[in-house]
Coordinates of C-alpha atoms and ligand atoms in Angstrom, one line a residue:
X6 CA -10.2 -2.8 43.0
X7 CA -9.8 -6.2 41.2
X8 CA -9.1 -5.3 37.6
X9 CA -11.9 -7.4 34.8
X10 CA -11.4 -5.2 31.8
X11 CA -8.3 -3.6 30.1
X12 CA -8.1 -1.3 27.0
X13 CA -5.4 -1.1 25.5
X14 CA -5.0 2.1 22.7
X15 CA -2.7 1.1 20.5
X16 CA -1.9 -2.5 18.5
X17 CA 1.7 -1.5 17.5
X18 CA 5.0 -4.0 18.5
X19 CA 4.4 -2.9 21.8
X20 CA 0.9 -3.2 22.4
X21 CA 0.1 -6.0 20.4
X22 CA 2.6 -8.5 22.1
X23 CA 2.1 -7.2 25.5
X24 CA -1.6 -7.6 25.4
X25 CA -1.7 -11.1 24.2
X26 CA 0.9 -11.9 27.1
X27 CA -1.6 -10.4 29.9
X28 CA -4.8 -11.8 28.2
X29 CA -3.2 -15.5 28.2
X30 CA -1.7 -14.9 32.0
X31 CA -4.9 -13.6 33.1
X32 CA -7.9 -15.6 31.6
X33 CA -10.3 -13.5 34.3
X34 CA -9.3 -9.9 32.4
X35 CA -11.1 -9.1 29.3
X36 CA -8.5 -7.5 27.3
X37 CA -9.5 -5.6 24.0
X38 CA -6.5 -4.0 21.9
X39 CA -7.5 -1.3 19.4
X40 CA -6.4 1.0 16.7
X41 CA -7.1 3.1 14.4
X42 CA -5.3 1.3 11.7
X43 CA -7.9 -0.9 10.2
X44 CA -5.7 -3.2 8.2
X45 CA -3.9 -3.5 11.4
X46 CA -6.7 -4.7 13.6
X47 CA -7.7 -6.9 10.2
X48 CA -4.3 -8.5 10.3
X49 CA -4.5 -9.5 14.0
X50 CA -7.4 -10.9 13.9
X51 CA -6.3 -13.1 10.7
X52 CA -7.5 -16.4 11.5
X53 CA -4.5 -18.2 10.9
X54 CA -2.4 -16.6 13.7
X55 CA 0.9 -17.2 11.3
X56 CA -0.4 -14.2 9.4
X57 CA -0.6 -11.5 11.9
X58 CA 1.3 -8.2 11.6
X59 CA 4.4 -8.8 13.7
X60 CA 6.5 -11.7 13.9
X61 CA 8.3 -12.4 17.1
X62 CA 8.9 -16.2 18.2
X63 CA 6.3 -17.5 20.3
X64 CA 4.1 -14.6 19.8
X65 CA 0.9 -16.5 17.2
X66 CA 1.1 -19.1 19.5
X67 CA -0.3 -16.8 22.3
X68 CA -2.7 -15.2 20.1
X69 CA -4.1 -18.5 18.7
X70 CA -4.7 -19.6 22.8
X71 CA -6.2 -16.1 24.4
X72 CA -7.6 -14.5 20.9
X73 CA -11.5 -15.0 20.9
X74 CA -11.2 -16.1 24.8
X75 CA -10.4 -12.8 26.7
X76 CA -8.0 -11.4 23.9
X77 CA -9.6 -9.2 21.5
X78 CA -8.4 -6.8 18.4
X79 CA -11.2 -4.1 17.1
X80 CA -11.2 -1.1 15.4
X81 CA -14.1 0.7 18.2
X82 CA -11.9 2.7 20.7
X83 CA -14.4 4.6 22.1
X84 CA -16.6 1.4 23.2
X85 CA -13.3 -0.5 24.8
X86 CA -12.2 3.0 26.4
X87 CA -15.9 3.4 28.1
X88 CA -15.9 -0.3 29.0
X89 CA -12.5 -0.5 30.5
X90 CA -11.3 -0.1 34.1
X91 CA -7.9 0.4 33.1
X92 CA -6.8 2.1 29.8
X93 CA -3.3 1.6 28.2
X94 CA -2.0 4.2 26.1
X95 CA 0.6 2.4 23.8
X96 CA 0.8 4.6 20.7
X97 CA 3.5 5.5 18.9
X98 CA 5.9 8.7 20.1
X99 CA 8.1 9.5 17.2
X100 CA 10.7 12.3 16.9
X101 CA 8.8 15.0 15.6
X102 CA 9.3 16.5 12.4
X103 CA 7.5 19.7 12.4
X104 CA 8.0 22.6 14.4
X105 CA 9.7 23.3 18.2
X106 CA 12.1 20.7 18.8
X107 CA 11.8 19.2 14.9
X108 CA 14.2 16.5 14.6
X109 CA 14.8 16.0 18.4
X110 CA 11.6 16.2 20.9
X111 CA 8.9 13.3 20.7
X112 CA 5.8 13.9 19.0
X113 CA 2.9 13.7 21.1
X114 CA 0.3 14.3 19.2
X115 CA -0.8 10.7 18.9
X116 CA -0.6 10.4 22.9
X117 CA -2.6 13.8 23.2
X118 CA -5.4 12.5 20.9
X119 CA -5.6 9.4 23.5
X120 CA -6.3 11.7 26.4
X121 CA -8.7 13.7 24.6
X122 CA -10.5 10.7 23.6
X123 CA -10.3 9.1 27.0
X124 CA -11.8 12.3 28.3
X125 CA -14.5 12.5 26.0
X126 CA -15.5 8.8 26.4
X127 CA -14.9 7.8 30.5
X128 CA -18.6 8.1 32.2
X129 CA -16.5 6.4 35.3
X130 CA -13.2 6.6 37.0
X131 CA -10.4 5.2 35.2
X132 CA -6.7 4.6 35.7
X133 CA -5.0 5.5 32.3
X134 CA -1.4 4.2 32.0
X135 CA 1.1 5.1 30.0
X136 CA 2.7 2.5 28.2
X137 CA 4.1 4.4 25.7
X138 CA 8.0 6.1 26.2
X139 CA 7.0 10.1 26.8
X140 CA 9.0 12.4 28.4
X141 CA 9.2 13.2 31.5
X142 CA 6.8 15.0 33.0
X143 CA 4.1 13.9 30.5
X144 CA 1.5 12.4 33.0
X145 CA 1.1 16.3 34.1
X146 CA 0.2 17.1 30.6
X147 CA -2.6 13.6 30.4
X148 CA -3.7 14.8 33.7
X149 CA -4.4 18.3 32.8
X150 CA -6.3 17.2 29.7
X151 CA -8.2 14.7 31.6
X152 CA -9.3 16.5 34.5
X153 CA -10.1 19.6 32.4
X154 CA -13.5 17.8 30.9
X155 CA -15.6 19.1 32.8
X156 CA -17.6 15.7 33.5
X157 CA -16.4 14.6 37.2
X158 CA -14.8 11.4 36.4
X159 CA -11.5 10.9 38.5
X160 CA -8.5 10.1 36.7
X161 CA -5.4 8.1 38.0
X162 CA -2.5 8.4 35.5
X163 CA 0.5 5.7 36.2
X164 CA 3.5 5.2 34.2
X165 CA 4.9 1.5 33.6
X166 CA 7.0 1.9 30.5
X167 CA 7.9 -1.6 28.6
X168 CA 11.0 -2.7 28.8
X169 CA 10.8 -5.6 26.0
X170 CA 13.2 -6.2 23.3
X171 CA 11.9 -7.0 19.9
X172 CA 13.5 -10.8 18.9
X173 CA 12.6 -11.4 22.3
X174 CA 9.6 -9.6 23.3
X175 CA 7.5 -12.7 24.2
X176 CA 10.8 -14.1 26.7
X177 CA 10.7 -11.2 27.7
X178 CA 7.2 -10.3 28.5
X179 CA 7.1 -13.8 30.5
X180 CA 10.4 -13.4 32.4
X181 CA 10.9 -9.6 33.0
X182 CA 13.8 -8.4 34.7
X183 CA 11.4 -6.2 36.4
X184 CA 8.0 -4.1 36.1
X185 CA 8.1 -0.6 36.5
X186 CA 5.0 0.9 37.9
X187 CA 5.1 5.0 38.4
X188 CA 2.1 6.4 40.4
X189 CA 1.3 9.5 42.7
X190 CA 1.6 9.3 46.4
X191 CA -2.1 9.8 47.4
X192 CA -4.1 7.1 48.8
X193 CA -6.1 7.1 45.0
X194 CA -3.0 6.4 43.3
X195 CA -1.3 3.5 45.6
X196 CA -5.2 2.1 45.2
X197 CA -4.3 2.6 41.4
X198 CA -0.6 1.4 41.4
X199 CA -2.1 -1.7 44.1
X200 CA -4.6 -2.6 40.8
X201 CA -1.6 -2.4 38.2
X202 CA 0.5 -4.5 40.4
X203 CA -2.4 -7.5 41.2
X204 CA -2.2 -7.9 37.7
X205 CA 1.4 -8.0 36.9
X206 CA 1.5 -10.9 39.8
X207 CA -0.5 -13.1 38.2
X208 CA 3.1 -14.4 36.4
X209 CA 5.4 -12.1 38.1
X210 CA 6.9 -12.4 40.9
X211 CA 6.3 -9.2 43.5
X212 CA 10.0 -8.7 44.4
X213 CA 10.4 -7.9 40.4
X214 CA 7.7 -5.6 40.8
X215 CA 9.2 -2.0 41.4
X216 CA 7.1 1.0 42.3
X217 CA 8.2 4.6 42.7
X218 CA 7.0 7.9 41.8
X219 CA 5.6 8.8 37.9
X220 CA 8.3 11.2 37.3
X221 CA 11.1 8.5 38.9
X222 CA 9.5 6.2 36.4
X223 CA 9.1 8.0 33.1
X224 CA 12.7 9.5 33.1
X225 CA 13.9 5.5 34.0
X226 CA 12.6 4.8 30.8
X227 CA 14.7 6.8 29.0
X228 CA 17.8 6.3 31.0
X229 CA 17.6 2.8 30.3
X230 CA 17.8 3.3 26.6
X231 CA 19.9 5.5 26.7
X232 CA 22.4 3.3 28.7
X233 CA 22.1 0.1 26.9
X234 CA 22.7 2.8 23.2
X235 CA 25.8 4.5 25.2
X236 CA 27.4 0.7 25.6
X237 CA 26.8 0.0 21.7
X238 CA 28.5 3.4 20.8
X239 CA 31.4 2.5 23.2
X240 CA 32.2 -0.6 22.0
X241 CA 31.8 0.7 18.2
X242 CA 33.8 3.7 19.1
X243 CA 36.4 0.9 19.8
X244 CA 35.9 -0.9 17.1
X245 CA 37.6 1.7 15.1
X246 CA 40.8 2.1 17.2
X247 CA 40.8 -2.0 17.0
X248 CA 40.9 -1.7 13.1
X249 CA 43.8 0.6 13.5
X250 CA 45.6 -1.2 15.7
X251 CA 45.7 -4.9 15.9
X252 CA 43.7 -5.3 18.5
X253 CA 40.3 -7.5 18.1
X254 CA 37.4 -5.7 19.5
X255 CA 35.9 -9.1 19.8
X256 CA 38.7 -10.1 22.5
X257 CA 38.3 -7.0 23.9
X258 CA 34.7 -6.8 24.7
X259 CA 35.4 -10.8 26.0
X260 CA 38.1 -9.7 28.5
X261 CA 36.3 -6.0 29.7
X262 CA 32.9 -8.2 30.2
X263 CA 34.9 -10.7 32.4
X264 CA 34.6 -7.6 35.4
X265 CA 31.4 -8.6 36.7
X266 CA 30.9 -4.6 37.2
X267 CA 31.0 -4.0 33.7
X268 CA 28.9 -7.6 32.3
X269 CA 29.1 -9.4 29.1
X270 CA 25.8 -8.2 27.6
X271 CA 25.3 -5.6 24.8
X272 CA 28.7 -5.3 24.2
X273 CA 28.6 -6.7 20.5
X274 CA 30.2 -4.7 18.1
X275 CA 28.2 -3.7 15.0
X276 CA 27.3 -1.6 11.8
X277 CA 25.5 0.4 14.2
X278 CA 22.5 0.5 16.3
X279 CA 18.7 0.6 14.7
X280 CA 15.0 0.2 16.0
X281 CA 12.5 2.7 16.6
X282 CA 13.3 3.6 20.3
X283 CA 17.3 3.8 21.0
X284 CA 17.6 7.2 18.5
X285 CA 14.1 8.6 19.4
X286 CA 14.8 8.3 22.6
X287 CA 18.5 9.4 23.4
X288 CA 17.2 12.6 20.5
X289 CA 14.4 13.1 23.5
X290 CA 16.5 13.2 26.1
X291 CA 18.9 15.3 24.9
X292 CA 16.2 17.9 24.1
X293 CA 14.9 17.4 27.8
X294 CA 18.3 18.2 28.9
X295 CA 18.6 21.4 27.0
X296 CA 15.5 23.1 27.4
X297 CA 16.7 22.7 31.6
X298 CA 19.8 24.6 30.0
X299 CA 21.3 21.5 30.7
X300 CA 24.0 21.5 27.7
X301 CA 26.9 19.1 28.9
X302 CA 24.0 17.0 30.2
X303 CA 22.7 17.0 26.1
X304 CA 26.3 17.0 24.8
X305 CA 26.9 14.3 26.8
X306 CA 24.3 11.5 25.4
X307 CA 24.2 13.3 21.9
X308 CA 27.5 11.9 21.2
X309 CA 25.6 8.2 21.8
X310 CA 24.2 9.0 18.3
X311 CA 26.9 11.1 16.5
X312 CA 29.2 7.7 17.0
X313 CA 26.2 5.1 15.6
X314 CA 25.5 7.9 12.5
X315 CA 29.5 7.3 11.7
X316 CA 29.4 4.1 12.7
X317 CA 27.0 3.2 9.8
X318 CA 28.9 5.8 7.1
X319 CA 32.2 4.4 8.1
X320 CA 30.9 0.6 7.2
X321 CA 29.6 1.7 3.7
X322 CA 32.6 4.0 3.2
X323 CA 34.6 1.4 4.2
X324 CA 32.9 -1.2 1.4
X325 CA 33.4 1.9 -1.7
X326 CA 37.5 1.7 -0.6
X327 CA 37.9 -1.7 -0.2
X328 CA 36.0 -2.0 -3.8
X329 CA 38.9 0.1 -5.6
X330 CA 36.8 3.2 -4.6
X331 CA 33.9 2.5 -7.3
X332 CA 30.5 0.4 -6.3
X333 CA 28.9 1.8 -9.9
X334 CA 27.0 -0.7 -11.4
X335 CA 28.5 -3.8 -9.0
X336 CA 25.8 -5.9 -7.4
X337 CA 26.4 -6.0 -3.6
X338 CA 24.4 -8.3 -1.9
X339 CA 22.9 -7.4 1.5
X340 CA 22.0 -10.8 4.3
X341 CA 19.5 -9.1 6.1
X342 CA 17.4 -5.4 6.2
X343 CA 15.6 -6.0 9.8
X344 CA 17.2 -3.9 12.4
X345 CA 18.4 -6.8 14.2
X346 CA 17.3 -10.6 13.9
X347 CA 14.1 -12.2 14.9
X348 CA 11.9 -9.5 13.9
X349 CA 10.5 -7.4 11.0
X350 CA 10.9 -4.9 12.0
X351 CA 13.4 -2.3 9.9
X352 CA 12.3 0.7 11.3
X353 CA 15.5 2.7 11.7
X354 CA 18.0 -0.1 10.8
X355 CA 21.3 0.2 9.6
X356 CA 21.1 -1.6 6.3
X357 CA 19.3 1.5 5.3
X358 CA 21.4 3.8 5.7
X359 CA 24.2 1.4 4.4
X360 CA 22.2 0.9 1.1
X361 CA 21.6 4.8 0.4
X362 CA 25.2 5.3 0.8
X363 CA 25.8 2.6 -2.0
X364 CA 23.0 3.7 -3.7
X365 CA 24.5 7.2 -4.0
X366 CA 27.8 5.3 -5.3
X367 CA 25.2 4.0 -8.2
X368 CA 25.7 0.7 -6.6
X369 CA 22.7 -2.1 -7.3
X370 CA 21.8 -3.9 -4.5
X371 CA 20.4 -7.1 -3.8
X372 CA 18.7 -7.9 -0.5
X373 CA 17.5 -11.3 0.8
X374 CA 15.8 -11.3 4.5
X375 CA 13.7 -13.8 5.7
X376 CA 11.4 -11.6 7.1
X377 CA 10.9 -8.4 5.4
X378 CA 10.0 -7.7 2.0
X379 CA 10.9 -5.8 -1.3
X380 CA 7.8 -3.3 -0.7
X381 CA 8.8 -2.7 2.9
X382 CA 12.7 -2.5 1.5
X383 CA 11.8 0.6 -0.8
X384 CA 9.3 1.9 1.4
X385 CA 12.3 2.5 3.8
X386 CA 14.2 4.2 1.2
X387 CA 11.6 6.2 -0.5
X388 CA 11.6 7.6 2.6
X389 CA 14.9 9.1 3.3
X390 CA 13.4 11.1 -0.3
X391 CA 17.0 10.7 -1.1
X392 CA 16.0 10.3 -4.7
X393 CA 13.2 9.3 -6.8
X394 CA 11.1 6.3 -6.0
X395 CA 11.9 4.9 -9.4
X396 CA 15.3 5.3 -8.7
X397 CA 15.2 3.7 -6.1
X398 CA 13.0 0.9 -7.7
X399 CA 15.5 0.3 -10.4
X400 CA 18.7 0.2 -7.4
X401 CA 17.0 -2.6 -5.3
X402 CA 16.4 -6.0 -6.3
X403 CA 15.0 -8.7 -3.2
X404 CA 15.4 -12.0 -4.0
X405 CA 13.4 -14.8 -1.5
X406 CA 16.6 -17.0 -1.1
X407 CA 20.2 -16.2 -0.6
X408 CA 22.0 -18.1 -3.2
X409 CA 20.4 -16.1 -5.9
X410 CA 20.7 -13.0 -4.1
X411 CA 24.5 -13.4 -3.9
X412 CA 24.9 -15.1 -7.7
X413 CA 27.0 -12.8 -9.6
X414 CA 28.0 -10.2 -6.7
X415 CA 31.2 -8.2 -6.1
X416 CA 30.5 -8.2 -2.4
X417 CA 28.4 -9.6 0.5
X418 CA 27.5 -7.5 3.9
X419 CA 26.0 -8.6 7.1
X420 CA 23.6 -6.2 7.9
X421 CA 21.3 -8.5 10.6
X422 CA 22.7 -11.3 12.8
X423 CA 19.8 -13.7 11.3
X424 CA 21.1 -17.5 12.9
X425 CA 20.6 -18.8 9.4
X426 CA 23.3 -17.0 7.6
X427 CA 25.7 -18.8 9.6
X428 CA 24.3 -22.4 8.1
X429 CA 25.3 -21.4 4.5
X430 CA 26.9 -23.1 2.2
X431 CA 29.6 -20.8 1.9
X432 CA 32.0 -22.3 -0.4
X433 CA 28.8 -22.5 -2.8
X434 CA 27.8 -18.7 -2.8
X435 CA 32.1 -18.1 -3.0
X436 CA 31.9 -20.3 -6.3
X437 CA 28.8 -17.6 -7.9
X438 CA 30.6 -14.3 -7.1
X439 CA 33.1 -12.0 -8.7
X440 CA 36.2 -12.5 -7.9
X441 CA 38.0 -11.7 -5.7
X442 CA 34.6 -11.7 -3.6
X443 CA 34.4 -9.8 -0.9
X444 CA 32.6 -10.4 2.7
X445 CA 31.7 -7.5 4.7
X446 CA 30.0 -8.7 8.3
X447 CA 28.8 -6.0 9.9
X448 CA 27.5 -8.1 12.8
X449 CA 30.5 -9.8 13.5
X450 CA 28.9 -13.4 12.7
X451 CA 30.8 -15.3 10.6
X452 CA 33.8 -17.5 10.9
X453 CA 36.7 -15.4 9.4
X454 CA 39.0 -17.9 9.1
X455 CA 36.5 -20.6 7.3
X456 CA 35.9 -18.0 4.5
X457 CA 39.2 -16.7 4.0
X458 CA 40.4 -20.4 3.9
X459 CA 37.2 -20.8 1.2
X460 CA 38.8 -17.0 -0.6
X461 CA 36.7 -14.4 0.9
X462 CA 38.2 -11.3 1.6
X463 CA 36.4 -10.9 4.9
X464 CA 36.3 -7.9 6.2
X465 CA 34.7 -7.7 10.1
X466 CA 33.7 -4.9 12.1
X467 CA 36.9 -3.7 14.8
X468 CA 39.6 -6.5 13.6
Ligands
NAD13 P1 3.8 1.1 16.6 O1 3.9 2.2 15.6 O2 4.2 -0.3 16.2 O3 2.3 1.1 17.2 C1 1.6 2.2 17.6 C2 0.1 2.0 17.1 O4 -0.7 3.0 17.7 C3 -0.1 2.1 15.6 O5 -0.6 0.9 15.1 C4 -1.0 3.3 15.4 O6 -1.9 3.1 14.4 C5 -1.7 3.3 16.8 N1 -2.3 4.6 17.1 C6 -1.7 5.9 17.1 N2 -2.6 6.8 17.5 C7 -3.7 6.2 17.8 C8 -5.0 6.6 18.3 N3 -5.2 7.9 18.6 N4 -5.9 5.7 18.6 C9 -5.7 4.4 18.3 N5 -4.5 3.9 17.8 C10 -3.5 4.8 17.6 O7 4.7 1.6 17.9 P2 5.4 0.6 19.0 O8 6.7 0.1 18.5 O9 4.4 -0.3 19.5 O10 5.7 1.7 20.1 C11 4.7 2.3 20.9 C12 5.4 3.0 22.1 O11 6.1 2.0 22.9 C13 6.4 4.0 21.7 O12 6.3 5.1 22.6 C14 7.7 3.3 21.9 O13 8.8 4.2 22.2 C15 7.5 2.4 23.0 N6 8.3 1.2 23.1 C16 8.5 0.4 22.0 C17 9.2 -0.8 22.0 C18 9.5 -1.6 20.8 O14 10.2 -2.6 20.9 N7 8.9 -1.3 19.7 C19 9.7 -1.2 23.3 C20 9.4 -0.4 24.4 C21 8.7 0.7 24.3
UGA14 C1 15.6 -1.8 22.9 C2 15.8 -2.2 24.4 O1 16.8 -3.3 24.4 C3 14.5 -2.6 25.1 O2 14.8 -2.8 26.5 C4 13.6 -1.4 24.9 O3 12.3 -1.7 25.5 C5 13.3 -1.1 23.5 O4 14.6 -0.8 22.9 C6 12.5 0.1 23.2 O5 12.3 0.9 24.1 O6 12.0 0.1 22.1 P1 15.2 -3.2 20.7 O7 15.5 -1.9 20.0 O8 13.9 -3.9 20.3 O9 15.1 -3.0 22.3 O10 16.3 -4.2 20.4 P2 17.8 -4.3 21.0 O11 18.1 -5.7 21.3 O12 18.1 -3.4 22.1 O13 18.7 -3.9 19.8 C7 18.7 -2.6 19.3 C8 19.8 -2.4 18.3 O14 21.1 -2.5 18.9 C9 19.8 -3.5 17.2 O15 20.1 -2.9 15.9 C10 20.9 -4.4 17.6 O16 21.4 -5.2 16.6 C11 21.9 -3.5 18.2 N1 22.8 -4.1 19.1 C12 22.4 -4.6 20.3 C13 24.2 -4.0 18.9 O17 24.6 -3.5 17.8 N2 25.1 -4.6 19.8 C14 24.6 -5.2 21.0 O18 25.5 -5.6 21.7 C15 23.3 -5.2 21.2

């Protein structure tokens, strides 16, 4: 079957940027993303491209060539889902917050509503992918729900989970270290996984192309994550007995990711993971885990997350001591809010954990980031329903350029590796702060030598 038309439910980080990727790969696929998010779909299809909802480098370029062409952003699902061969579902899957499994097992009511929909809709057969990260096991649970309907369409569900960083996502989109495809064993579903694949080659090439079972697939998914989170919590973990012991965790990540086994990447020390994915995730899998009965299996990778929840308390905690144990009423300026750089996204980032801590100190803090802004700061905040929203109204204070965000403050922290803050004029902000003025990097970015020789007291994360 060649594939014409894609659907793809779903205009989120993930959907949004892989969409525009396959529409400008494949000019012959009509690719419509939708969404039930109005403003969303609005945004996208802003007609300067500069203005839609998610920044990552490259990205309005993309949209600006395919948008209007074969790319296209509405707000009808049902008329994209009935004219589509091939339906993405690339919704969101938070932890849930209700019920069985509260605070642990994804939520997949959002994915459930796709089935449904897709059920109610399809008049023909349909492969239905699953973007999204579920559980494993999930394509039983689409399958059920879409072959329960009642109106004889055949259903083919595959799983090909994204693998995209955000920062990156349009690098990584283009140049993929492979694409998972997950599909049954029956002649109807290699026909189905054959489809998927034809369009993946159009930029990729086949041997990256990696096909194995749906179950193989959607628990890869979640081993990935969970791997590349384990490496973060190892080196942090480090990072602590570095502090305590003269060793630089720097050096040490240098000289461990010299052994080609172990490998240089992901092994930067930090205030602590963030992002929607790596918590939600490893919180899924450990929920899979135990409800096998699999408890040193849950134990196991719940410790990924116990280490990045005191990684972040240990960095504020660390700023209150250093501070003669009172933050009340000093100004401490934060370079950065996005969960790492190159994006806007904050969902789940350090900084705001960081700031409640300070916050809770009666600390005022001031934010610049290049990206997000003072709405989306307190937004964040508000809620954690720490404490009130004026409260936290009167606690944050977001300037649009550093120098003024740092004028007048006790202390600086790093919170996201943006490449700008490393182009400061340094001695300048030094000259505006308290004294002495203190430099916390929590991403490990500056020169430490430069600002103590400026008067910093810099403090870095695991020297
Ligand atoms: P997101 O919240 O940015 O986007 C999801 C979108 O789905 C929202 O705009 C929401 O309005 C829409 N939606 C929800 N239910 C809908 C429905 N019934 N009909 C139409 N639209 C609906 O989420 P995201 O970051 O794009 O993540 C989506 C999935 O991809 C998650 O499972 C996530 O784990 C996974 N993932 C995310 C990333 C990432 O970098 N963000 C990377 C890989 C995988
Ligand atoms: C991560 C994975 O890298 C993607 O492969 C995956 O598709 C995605 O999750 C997902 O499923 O959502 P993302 O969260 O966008 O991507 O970004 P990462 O580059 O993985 O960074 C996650 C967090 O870890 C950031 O806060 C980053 O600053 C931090 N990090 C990363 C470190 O502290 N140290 C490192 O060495 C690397």
């Amino acid at each position: 079957m060649e594939v014409t038309k894609i659907c793809c439910i779903g205009a989120g980080y993930v959907g949004g940027p892989t969409m525009a990727v396959i529409a400008q790969k494949c000019p012959h696929i009509q690719v419509t993303v939708v969404d039930l998010n109005e403003q969303r779909i609005k945004d996208w299809n802003d007609p300067d491209t500069n203005n839609i909802p998610i920044y990552e480098p490259g990205l309005s370029e993309i949209v600006a060539e395919a948008r209007g062409r074969n790319l296209f952003f509405s707000t009808e699902v049902e008329k994209a889902i009935d004219e589509a061969q091939v339906i993405f579902i690339s919704v969101n899957t938070p932890t849930k917050t209700y019920g069985k499994g509260k605070g642990m097992a994804a939520d997949l009511k959002y994915i459930e509503l796709c089935a449904r929909q897709i059920a109610k809709v399809a008049k023909e057969n349909k492969i239905v992918v699953e973007k999204s990260t579920l559980p494993v096991r999930t394509a039983e649970a689409i399958k059920s729900i879409l072959d329960n309907t009642g109106n004889g369409v055949q259903f083919q569900i595959l799983s090909n989970p994204e693998f995209l960083a955000e920062g990156t996502a349009v690098t990584d989109l283009l140049n993929p270290d492979r694409i998972l495809i997950g599909g049954d064993t029956t002649p109807e579903g290699e026909a189905a996984i054959n489809a998927l694949v034809d369009v993946y080659a159009n930029w990729v090439s086949k041997d990256k192309i990696l096909t194995t079972n749906v179950w193989s697939s959607e628990l890869s998914k979640l081993t990935a994550n969970a791997f590349l989170a384990q490496r973060i919590s190892s080196i942090n973990a480090m990072s602590e007995l570095c502090e305590k012991t003269g060793a630089d965790v720097n050096e040490v990540a240098k000289a461990i990711g010299m052994d080609t086994r172990i490998g240089p990447k992901f092994l930067k020390a930090s205030v602590g993971f963030g992002g929607s994915c790596f918590q939600k995730d490893i919180l899924n899998l450990v929920y899979i885990a135990k409800s096998y009965g699999l408890n040193e299996v849950a134990d196991y990778w719940e410790q990924v997350i116990i280490m990045n929840d005191h990684q972040k308390r240990r960095f504020s905690n660390k700023i209150v001591q250093t501070l003669y144990n009172t933050v009340a009423d000093k100004k401490i300026t934060f370079l950065g809010w996005a969960f790492k750089k190159d994006t806007n996204d904050t969902r789940e980032s350090a900084a705001i954990y960081v700031a409640d801590d300070l916050i809770n100190e009666q600390a005022k803090i001031s934010v610049y980031d290049p990206k997000v802004s003072r709405n989306k700061m307190l937004a964040d905040l508000n809620y954690l329903e720490s404490r009130s929203v004026e409260e936290n109204n009167n606690a944050i204070l977001a300037f649009d350029n550093p120098y003024d965000a740092c004028k007048g403050s006790h202390a600086i922290s790093i919170l996201t590796e943006w490449d700008e803050f490393t182009a400061y004029d340094w001695q300048k902000i030094y000259d505006s702060m308290h004294k002495p003025a203190f430099l916390f990097d929590g991403r490990n970015i500056l020169n430490a030598k430069e600002l103590e020789s400026i008067g910093f007291v810099y403090k870095g994360i695991g020297s």
